[in-house]
Amino acid sequence: MAAEIVNPRSDSAPGSSDQDGGAEPLDSFDPAFALHRGGKMAVQATVPLRDKDDLSLAYTPGVARVCTAIAEQPELVNDYTWKSSVVAVVTDGTAVLGLGDIGPEASLPVMEGKAILFKQFGGVDAVPIALACTDVDEIVETVVRLAPSFGGINLEDISAPRCFEIERKLQERVDIPVFHDDQHGTAVVTLAALRNAARLSRREIGQLRAVISGAGAAGVAIAKMLVEAGIGDVALADRKGIISADRDDLTAVKREVAGFTNKAGLKGTLEDALAGADVFIGVSGGTVPEEAVASMAEGSFVFAMANPNPEVHPGVAHKYAAVVATGRSDFPNQINNVLAFPGIFAGALQVRASRITEGMKIAAAEALAAVVGDDLAADYVIPSPFDERVAPAVTAAVAAAARAEGVARR
């Protein structure tokens, strides 16, 4: 028996009837439900099926000739199927947006949304795949078996620290790009915004000390990318304080992080780390006290990216910071992953890359930052997702970097 859906704003208890004898559809008061009814995407043919001649080419007997050719020369699959232009958007539903572990079925609206963003902003076809398993090896084995159908794997909304191991193991097993967007997409856009903030203040990234609140997927990836880009120093803080090598409660991932961050040897709390810091990057939620923001260096940057409630409200941040960014679309300087992942995959697929390297991600960040150009301002250090220059610039930069790094196959 199907579960009854009732209006949660109604005073009626679940299962009660309205005057018409049935539950009021959610569509009737919430436009999000109206938009999602029936899903947000569909499969559409790219060839005609008008008559028996079309049918004989698209299906039997014509299709058999194509299958035979691919069996004899497997690389032809990239030319005569959609494999080289389609991405699997894979999740287990354990870290969906700010909702947490809501399961595979409940994650599907987000995965569909991700798929249409791929298409809209990068011209890349994508298929949402929600898995009913959370074990690392089960996920890896499942995706490995699905991989022959796809040109790339976008891992999405998988909780840390499992996401790190899943990505690593998958990339070792398949010869197509595997990209965990919650890590690397966030890092690419953050680096682009930071490059422009530094340029605006006539500083180099190497002159900056950054503090990251959150040592999950995004925080760790941002730290790695900032170090790769030459940041002066960066420290991460988790719930127990600053991550440092002398802590005995660190996971394997955090121990690794301790090895290449916090050169200053800071100890204590997030607030302690912020004293005199040039950059705050928030990817954790929670609230940073105003006094801690006030203790940062003059001309600081505050990137408070938690949604829907930034770690530092922009109204507070603007009292002390020269540049303020959030993850929200209703404030300037939105750090939005959609600026990165469509173009990154489009570039990787264009050259049939076997993986996405650090160099390709750095190239994406540099291209994204360059789109801003001479329009750079405190409220414009990162372009809008709707800027039509973004995806082509990122695509071209990623494709060129893939060729330069030897992972391109055409």
Short mmCIF file of C-alpha atoms in Angstrom, two decimals:
data_model
loop_
_atom_site.label_atom_id
_atom_site.label_comp_id
_atom_site.label_asym_id
_atom_site.label_seq_id
_atom_site.Cartn_x
_atom_site.Cartn_y
_atom_site.Cartn_z
CA MET A 1 0.00 0.00 0.00
CA ALA A 2 1.45 3.37 -1.00
CA ALA A 3 2.22 5.86 1.75
CA GLU A 4 -0.19 8.73 1.94
CA ILE A 5 1.33 12.18 1.37
CA VAL A 6 -0.36 14.99 3.24
CA ASN A 7 0.19 18.71 3.51
CA PRO A 8 2.69 19.15 6.34
CA ARG A 9 1.40 22.69 6.88
CA SER A 10 -2.06 21.36 7.63
CA ASP A 11 -3.36 20.86 11.14
CA SER A 12 -4.72 17.48 10.05
CA ALA A 13 -2.92 14.39 11.21
CA PRO A 14 -1.25 12.14 8.62
CA GLY A 15 -3.83 9.87 7.09
CA SER A 16 -6.76 12.19 7.67
CA SER A 17 -8.96 13.18 4.76
CA ASP A 18 -9.87 16.59 3.44
CA GLN A 19 -13.36 17.55 2.29
CA ASP A 20 -12.87 15.71 -1.00
CA GLY A 21 -11.99 12.53 0.83
CA GLY A 22 -8.28 12.50 -0.11
CA ALA A 23 -4.93 14.00 0.86
CA GLU A 24 -3.99 17.34 -0.64
CA PRO A 25 -1.14 16.90 -3.16
CA LEU A 26 2.12 18.54 -2.14
CA ASP A 27 2.18 20.10 -5.62
CA SER A 28 -0.71 22.35 -4.68
CA PHE A 29 1.26 24.51 -2.26
CA ASP A 30 4.95 23.91 -3.01
CA PRO A 31 6.30 24.70 -6.50
CA ALA A 32 9.35 22.50 -5.88
CA PHE A 33 7.08 19.43 -5.77
CA ALA A 34 5.25 20.57 -8.89
CA LEU A 35 8.56 20.89 -10.75
CA HIS A 36 9.78 17.47 -9.58
CA ARG A 37 6.65 15.48 -10.38
CA GLY A 38 7.64 12.75 -12.82
CA GLY A 39 11.34 13.56 -12.43
CA LYS A 40 13.51 16.24 -14.03
CA MET A 41 15.00 14.37 -16.96
CA ALA A 42 14.29 11.85 -19.72
CA VAL A 43 16.07 9.86 -22.43
CA GLN A 44 15.78 11.31 -25.91
CA ALA A 45 16.84 9.69 -29.19
CA THR A 46 19.41 11.49 -31.33
CA VAL A 47 18.58 9.59 -34.53
CA PRO A 48 15.28 9.30 -36.44
CA LEU A 49 13.02 6.24 -36.38
CA ARG A 50 10.59 7.15 -39.16
CA ASP A 51 10.32 3.91 -41.09
CA LYS A 52 11.65 0.37 -41.47
CA ASP A 53 14.89 1.59 -43.07
CA ASP A 54 15.69 3.74 -40.03
CA LEU A 55 14.80 0.84 -37.75
CA SER A 56 17.05 -1.56 -39.64
CA LEU A 57 20.02 0.82 -39.16
CA ALA A 58 19.37 1.83 -35.55
CA TYR A 59 18.57 -1.72 -34.49
CA THR A 60 18.78 -5.08 -36.19
CA PRO A 61 20.37 -5.90 -38.59
CA GLY A 62 22.51 -2.74 -38.88
CA VAL A 63 23.43 -2.60 -35.21
CA ALA A 64 25.05 -6.04 -35.44
CA ARG A 65 27.74 -4.73 -37.77
CA VAL A 66 28.64 -2.02 -35.27
CA CYS A 67 28.70 -4.52 -32.38
CA THR A 68 31.00 -6.84 -34.32
CA ALA A 69 33.40 -4.01 -35.14
CA ILE A 70 33.56 -2.99 -31.46
CA ALA A 71 34.15 -6.60 -30.41
CA GLU A 72 37.12 -6.70 -32.78
CA GLN A 73 38.39 -3.20 -31.88
CA PRO A 74 37.11 -2.26 -28.39
CA GLU A 75 38.29 1.34 -28.65
CA LEU A 76 35.62 1.93 -31.33
CA VAL A 77 33.02 2.00 -28.55
CA ASN A 78 33.99 5.62 -28.00
CA ASP A 79 33.15 6.54 -31.59
CA TYR A 80 30.00 4.51 -32.18
CA THR A 81 28.17 4.74 -28.83
CA TRP A 82 27.52 7.51 -26.34
CA LYS A 83 30.10 6.09 -23.89
CA SER A 84 32.69 8.83 -24.42
CA SER A 85 30.20 11.61 -23.72
CA VAL A 86 28.25 10.31 -20.72
CA VAL A 87 28.97 10.39 -16.99
CA ALA A 88 27.54 8.25 -14.20
CA VAL A 89 26.49 10.34 -11.19
CA VAL A 90 26.89 7.81 -8.37
CA THR A 91 25.81 8.11 -4.74
CA ASP A 92 24.94 5.94 -1.78
CA GLY A 93 22.82 8.67 -0.22
CA THR A 94 24.92 9.02 2.93
CA ALA A 95 25.80 12.74 2.76
CA VAL A 96 23.13 14.45 0.67
CA LEU A 97 23.40 18.24 0.68
CA GLY A 98 22.83 19.36 4.26
CA LEU A 99 20.38 16.53 4.86
CA GLY A 100 22.88 13.83 5.82
CA ASP A 101 22.29 10.10 5.45
CA ILE A 102 18.84 9.99 3.85
CA GLY A 103 19.33 6.89 1.69
CA PRO A 104 19.47 6.19 -2.04
CA GLU A 105 15.83 6.81 -2.97
CA ALA A 106 15.69 10.17 -1.22
CA SER A 107 18.95 11.18 -2.93
CA LEU A 108 17.55 10.77 -6.44
CA PRO A 109 16.11 14.31 -6.81
CA VAL A 110 19.60 15.67 -6.11
CA MET A 111 21.26 13.24 -8.52
CA GLU A 112 18.74 14.14 -11.23
CA GLY A 113 19.51 17.78 -10.53
CA LYS A 114 23.22 17.11 -10.89
CA ALA A 115 22.59 15.37 -14.21
CA ILE A 116 20.69 18.28 -15.68
CA LEU A 117 23.41 20.67 -14.51
CA PHE A 118 25.94 18.57 -16.42
CA LYS A 119 23.82 18.93 -19.55
CA GLN A 120 22.86 22.58 -19.14
CA PHE A 121 26.28 23.94 -18.25
CA GLY A 122 28.69 21.51 -19.90
CA GLY A 123 26.77 19.78 -22.68
CA VAL A 124 27.55 16.47 -20.97
CA ASP A 125 24.99 13.68 -20.69
CA ALA A 126 24.75 12.15 -17.21
CA VAL A 127 22.84 9.29 -15.62
CA PRO A 128 21.91 9.32 -11.90
CA ILE A 129 22.72 6.06 -10.11
CA ALA A 130 21.74 5.64 -6.46
CA LEU A 131 23.19 2.51 -4.86
CA ALA A 132 21.54 0.49 -2.11
CA CYS A 133 24.83 -0.26 -0.35
CA THR A 134 27.29 1.70 1.76
CA ASP A 135 30.21 -0.71 2.13
CA VAL A 136 33.32 0.68 0.44
CA ASP A 137 34.24 -2.48 -1.44
CA GLU A 138 30.65 -3.17 -2.50
CA ILE A 139 30.36 0.32 -3.96
CA VAL A 140 33.69 -0.01 -5.74
CA GLU A 141 32.83 -3.42 -7.20
CA THR A 142 29.41 -2.21 -8.35
CA VAL A 143 30.77 0.87 -10.10
CA VAL A 144 33.62 -1.09 -11.70
CA ARG A 145 31.02 -3.37 -13.26
CA LEU A 146 29.01 -0.39 -14.51
CA ALA A 147 32.05 1.45 -15.87
CA PRO A 148 32.03 0.01 -19.42
CA SER A 149 28.89 2.06 -20.11
CA PHE A 150 30.41 5.42 -19.17
CA GLY A 151 33.17 7.86 -20.04
CA GLY A 152 33.50 9.14 -16.48
CA ILE A 153 32.31 8.61 -12.91
CA ASN A 154 31.14 11.53 -10.77
CA LEU A 155 30.92 10.45 -7.13
CA GLU A 156 28.37 12.51 -5.25
CA ASP A 157 27.17 12.94 -1.67
CA ILE A 158 29.15 10.02 -0.18
CA SER A 159 30.17 10.58 3.41
CA ALA A 160 33.75 11.04 4.60
CA PRO A 161 36.12 9.37 5.21
CA ARG A 162 34.71 6.56 3.01
CA CYS A 163 34.58 8.87 -0.01
CA PHE A 164 38.39 9.17 -0.09
CA GLU A 165 38.91 5.42 -0.18
CA ILE A 166 36.14 4.82 -2.70
CA GLU A 167 37.56 7.39 -5.10
CA ARG A 168 41.11 6.06 -4.75
CA LYS A 169 40.16 2.42 -5.21
CA LEU A 170 37.91 3.16 -8.16
CA GLN A 171 40.53 5.18 -10.00
CA GLU A 172 42.97 2.29 -9.53
CA ARG A 173 40.47 -0.10 -11.12
CA VAL A 174 39.08 1.84 -14.08
CA ASP A 175 40.71 3.77 -16.92
CA ILE A 176 38.16 6.60 -17.01
CA PRO A 177 38.05 9.73 -14.83
CA VAL A 178 36.69 9.32 -11.29
CA PHE A 179 35.89 12.63 -9.62
CA HIS A 180 34.30 13.20 -6.21
CA ASP A 181 32.71 16.59 -6.74
CA ASP A 182 32.11 17.35 -3.06
CA GLN A 183 35.89 17.28 -2.71
CA HIS A 184 37.40 18.55 -5.89
CA GLY A 185 34.67 20.73 -7.37
CA THR A 186 34.50 22.73 -4.16
CA ALA A 187 38.29 23.00 -4.05
CA VAL A 188 38.57 24.22 -7.65
CA VAL A 189 36.02 27.00 -7.21
CA THR A 190 37.47 28.01 -3.83
CA LEU A 191 40.96 28.30 -5.32
CA ALA A 192 39.64 30.38 -8.23
CA ALA A 193 37.91 32.80 -5.87
CA LEU A 194 40.98 32.99 -3.64
CA ARG A 195 43.27 33.73 -6.58
CA ASN A 196 41.09 36.67 -7.56
CA ALA A 197 40.73 37.91 -3.99
CA ALA A 198 44.51 37.87 -3.70
CA ARG A 199 44.86 39.68 -7.03
CA LEU A 200 42.37 42.31 -5.88
CA SER A 201 44.46 42.95 -2.77
CA ARG A 202 47.71 42.91 -4.77
CA ARG A 203 49.01 39.86 -2.94
CA GLU A 204 50.22 36.45 -3.99
CA ILE A 205 48.70 33.26 -2.61
CA GLY A 206 52.08 32.46 -1.10
CA GLN A 207 51.69 35.46 1.20
CA LEU A 208 48.45 34.19 2.74
CA ARG A 209 47.72 32.08 5.79
CA ALA A 210 44.37 30.28 5.59
CA VAL A 211 42.22 28.51 8.15
CA ILE A 212 39.66 25.90 7.10
CA SER A 213 36.75 25.00 9.36
CA GLY A 214 35.89 21.39 8.59
CA ALA A 215 38.11 18.40 7.87
CA GLY A 216 35.67 16.37 5.84
CA ALA A 217 35.72 15.76 2.09
CA ALA A 218 35.64 19.41 1.03
CA GLY A 219 37.99 20.70 3.72
CA VAL A 220 40.68 18.12 3.02
CA ALA A 221 40.47 18.63 -0.75
CA ILE A 222 40.64 22.41 -0.41
CA ALA A 223 43.70 22.11 1.82
CA LYS A 224 45.45 19.84 -0.68
CA MET A 225 44.68 22.16 -3.57
CA LEU A 226 45.78 25.28 -1.73
CA VAL A 227 49.08 23.62 -0.85
CA GLU A 228 49.47 22.53 -4.47
CA ALA A 229 48.81 26.13 -5.54
CA GLY A 230 51.48 27.46 -3.18
CA ILE A 231 49.54 28.85 -0.20
CA GLY A 232 51.77 30.33 2.49
CA ASP A 233 50.24 28.13 5.17
CA VAL A 234 46.89 26.47 5.87
CA ALA A 235 45.48 24.89 8.99
CA LEU A 236 42.35 22.79 9.33
CA ALA A 237 40.14 22.54 12.38
CA ASP A 238 37.65 19.82 13.17
CA ARG A 239 35.26 19.57 16.12
CA LYS A 240 38.17 18.93 18.49
CA GLY A 241 40.33 21.81 17.31
CA ILE A 242 43.29 22.45 15.04
CA ILE A 243 44.66 19.39 13.26
CA SER A 244 48.29 18.95 14.24
CA ALA A 245 50.73 16.07 14.16
CA ASP A 246 50.82 15.74 17.94
CA ARG A 247 47.13 14.82 18.23
CA ASP A 248 46.53 11.14 18.99
CA ASP A 249 42.89 11.03 17.87
CA LEU A 250 43.36 11.56 14.12
CA THR A 251 41.98 9.32 11.40
CA ALA A 252 44.34 8.13 8.68
CA VAL A 253 43.15 10.93 6.39
CA LYS A 254 43.65 13.58 9.07
CA ARG A 255 47.12 12.21 9.88
CA GLU A 256 47.98 12.65 6.23
CA VAL A 257 46.62 16.20 6.32
CA ALA A 258 48.69 16.98 9.41
CA GLY A 259 51.78 16.10 7.42
CA PHE A 260 51.41 18.89 4.84
CA THR A 261 49.45 21.61 6.68
CA ASN A 262 49.89 23.83 9.73
CA LYS A 263 53.54 24.64 9.19
CA ALA A 264 53.21 27.20 11.97
CA GLY A 265 52.51 24.40 14.46
CA LEU A 266 49.30 26.00 15.74
CA LYS A 267 47.36 24.27 18.52
CA GLY A 268 44.05 24.92 20.19
CA THR A 269 40.69 25.90 18.73
CA LEU A 270 39.49 27.28 15.42
CA GLU A 271 39.23 30.66 17.10
CA ASP A 272 42.89 30.44 18.13
CA ALA A 273 43.90 29.70 14.53
CA LEU A 274 41.93 32.67 13.16
CA ALA A 275 43.93 35.22 15.13
CA GLY A 276 45.98 37.05 12.50
CA ALA A 277 44.84 34.75 9.67
CA ASP A 278 44.34 36.15 6.17
CA VAL A 279 41.69 33.70 4.99
CA PHE A 280 38.78 31.86 6.59
CA ILE A 281 37.20 29.01 4.61
CA GLY A 282 34.13 27.41 6.12
CA VAL A 283 32.87 24.02 4.95
CA SER A 284 31.54 22.69 8.21
CA GLY A 285 28.45 24.49 9.41
CA GLY A 286 28.28 25.89 12.91
CA THR A 287 28.86 29.52 13.80
CA VAL A 288 32.15 31.37 14.15
CA PRO A 289 32.05 34.01 16.89
CA GLU A 290 32.30 37.59 15.67
CA GLU A 291 35.27 38.21 17.96
CA ALA A 292 37.22 35.52 16.12
CA VAL A 293 36.48 37.13 12.74
CA ALA A 294 37.52 40.49 14.17
CA SER A 295 40.86 38.98 15.21
CA MET A 296 41.83 38.15 11.63
CA ALA A 297 44.42 40.18 9.74
CA GLU A 298 43.49 43.44 8.09
CA GLY A 299 42.20 42.96 4.55
CA SER A 300 41.17 39.37 5.24
CA PHE A 301 38.92 37.13 3.15
CA VAL A 302 35.96 35.23 4.57
CA PHE A 303 34.57 32.35 2.51
CA ALA A 304 31.72 31.00 4.67
CA MET A 305 30.21 28.30 2.50
CA ALA A 306 27.85 26.33 4.73
CA ASN A 307 24.27 26.20 3.42
CA PRO A 308 21.77 27.51 4.17
CA ASN A 309 23.43 29.21 7.15
CA PRO A 310 26.99 30.44 6.54
CA GLU A 311 29.46 30.02 9.40
CA VAL A 312 29.82 33.81 9.37
CA HIS A 313 26.84 35.84 8.22
CA PRO A 314 27.86 38.22 5.40
CA GLY A 315 26.60 41.17 7.42
CA VAL A 316 29.11 40.32 10.14
CA ALA A 317 31.90 39.34 7.77
CA HIS A 318 31.73 42.64 5.88
CA LYS A 319 32.59 44.53 9.06
CA TYR A 320 36.08 43.05 9.02
CA ALA A 321 36.83 41.34 5.68
CA ALA A 322 37.83 42.83 2.35
CA VAL A 323 36.21 40.00 0.38
CA VAL A 324 33.26 37.87 1.47
CA ALA A 325 31.95 34.77 -0.31
CA THR A 326 29.29 32.22 0.60
CA GLY A 327 27.67 29.14 -0.87
CA ARG A 328 24.36 30.95 -1.33
CA SER A 329 22.96 32.37 -4.55
CA ASP A 330 21.37 35.39 -2.84
CA PHE A 331 24.73 36.93 -1.87
CA PRO A 332 27.60 38.02 -4.15
CA ASN A 333 30.53 35.66 -4.77
CA GLN A 334 28.74 32.33 -4.64
CA ILE A 335 31.19 29.41 -4.36
CA ASN A 336 29.17 26.98 -6.48
CA ASN A 337 30.46 23.64 -7.74
CA VAL A 338 28.48 24.03 -10.95
CA LEU A 339 31.19 26.46 -12.04
CA ALA A 340 33.65 23.57 -12.14
CA PHE A 341 32.39 20.04 -12.68
CA PRO A 342 30.58 20.43 -16.04
CA GLY A 343 33.62 21.97 -17.72
CA ILE A 344 36.08 19.63 -16.00
CA PHE A 345 34.25 16.56 -17.27
CA ALA A 346 33.64 18.11 -20.69
CA GLY A 347 37.38 18.72 -21.06
CA ALA A 348 38.32 15.27 -19.80
CA LEU A 349 35.81 13.56 -22.09
CA GLN A 350 36.85 15.68 -25.06
CA VAL A 351 40.35 14.18 -24.96
CA ARG A 352 39.23 10.82 -23.52
CA ALA A 353 41.38 11.31 -20.44
CA SER A 354 42.09 8.29 -18.29
CA ARG A 355 41.92 10.32 -15.07
CA ILE A 356 41.59 13.85 -13.72
CA THR A 357 44.94 15.01 -12.38
CA GLU A 358 45.88 17.74 -9.92
CA GLY A 359 47.23 19.70 -12.86
CA MET A 360 43.87 19.53 -14.62
CA LYS A 361 42.11 20.80 -11.50
CA ILE A 362 44.58 23.66 -11.05
CA ALA A 363 44.09 24.55 -14.73
CA ALA A 364 40.32 24.59 -14.20
CA ALA A 365 40.70 26.97 -11.24
CA GLU A 366 42.99 29.29 -13.19
CA ALA A 367 40.64 29.37 -16.17
CA LEU A 368 37.66 30.06 -13.93
CA ALA A 369 39.47 32.91 -12.20
CA ALA A 370 40.50 34.38 -15.55
CA VAL A 371 36.87 34.70 -16.68
CA VAL A 372 36.44 37.58 -14.20
CA GLY A 373 39.23 39.50 -15.93
CA ASP A 374 39.25 43.29 -15.57
CA ASP A 375 35.81 43.31 -13.95
CA LEU A 376 37.39 42.13 -10.71
CA ALA A 377 35.84 43.72 -7.62
CA ALA A 378 35.23 42.86 -3.98
CA ASP A 379 31.74 41.63 -4.85
CA TYR A 380 32.90 39.90 -8.04
CA VAL A 381 35.82 37.54 -7.48
CA ILE A 382 34.03 34.58 -9.06
CA PRO A 383 31.75 34.52 -12.12
CA SER A 384 28.10 33.54 -12.16
CA PRO A 385 27.16 29.96 -13.11
CA PHE A 386 25.10 31.54 -15.88
CA ASP A 387 28.10 33.29 -17.43
CA GLU A 388 28.34 31.54 -20.80
CA ARG A 389 32.12 31.95 -20.86
CA VAL A 390 32.68 29.67 -17.88
CA ALA A 391 32.21 26.14 -19.22
CA PRO A 392 34.11 26.71 -22.52
CA ALA A 393 37.05 28.27 -20.65
CA VAL A 394 37.25 25.44 -18.11
CA THR A 395 36.76 22.79 -20.80
CA ALA A 396 39.60 24.12 -22.95
CA ALA A 397 41.97 24.49 -20.00
CA VAL A 398 41.29 20.99 -18.69
CA ALA A 399 41.71 19.40 -22.13
CA ALA A 400 45.03 21.21 -22.66
CA ALA A 401 46.26 20.18 -19.21
CA ALA A 402 45.29 16.55 -19.83
CA ARG A 403 47.38 16.55 -22.99
CA ALA A 404 50.30 18.21 -21.21
CA GLU A 405 50.18 15.66 -18.39
CA GLY A 406 50.01 12.66 -20.70
CA VAL A 407 46.57 11.35 -19.67
CA ALA A 408 44.77 12.29 -22.92
CA ARG A 409 44.08 9.55 -25.46
CA ARG A 410 43.18 11.77 -28.37
#
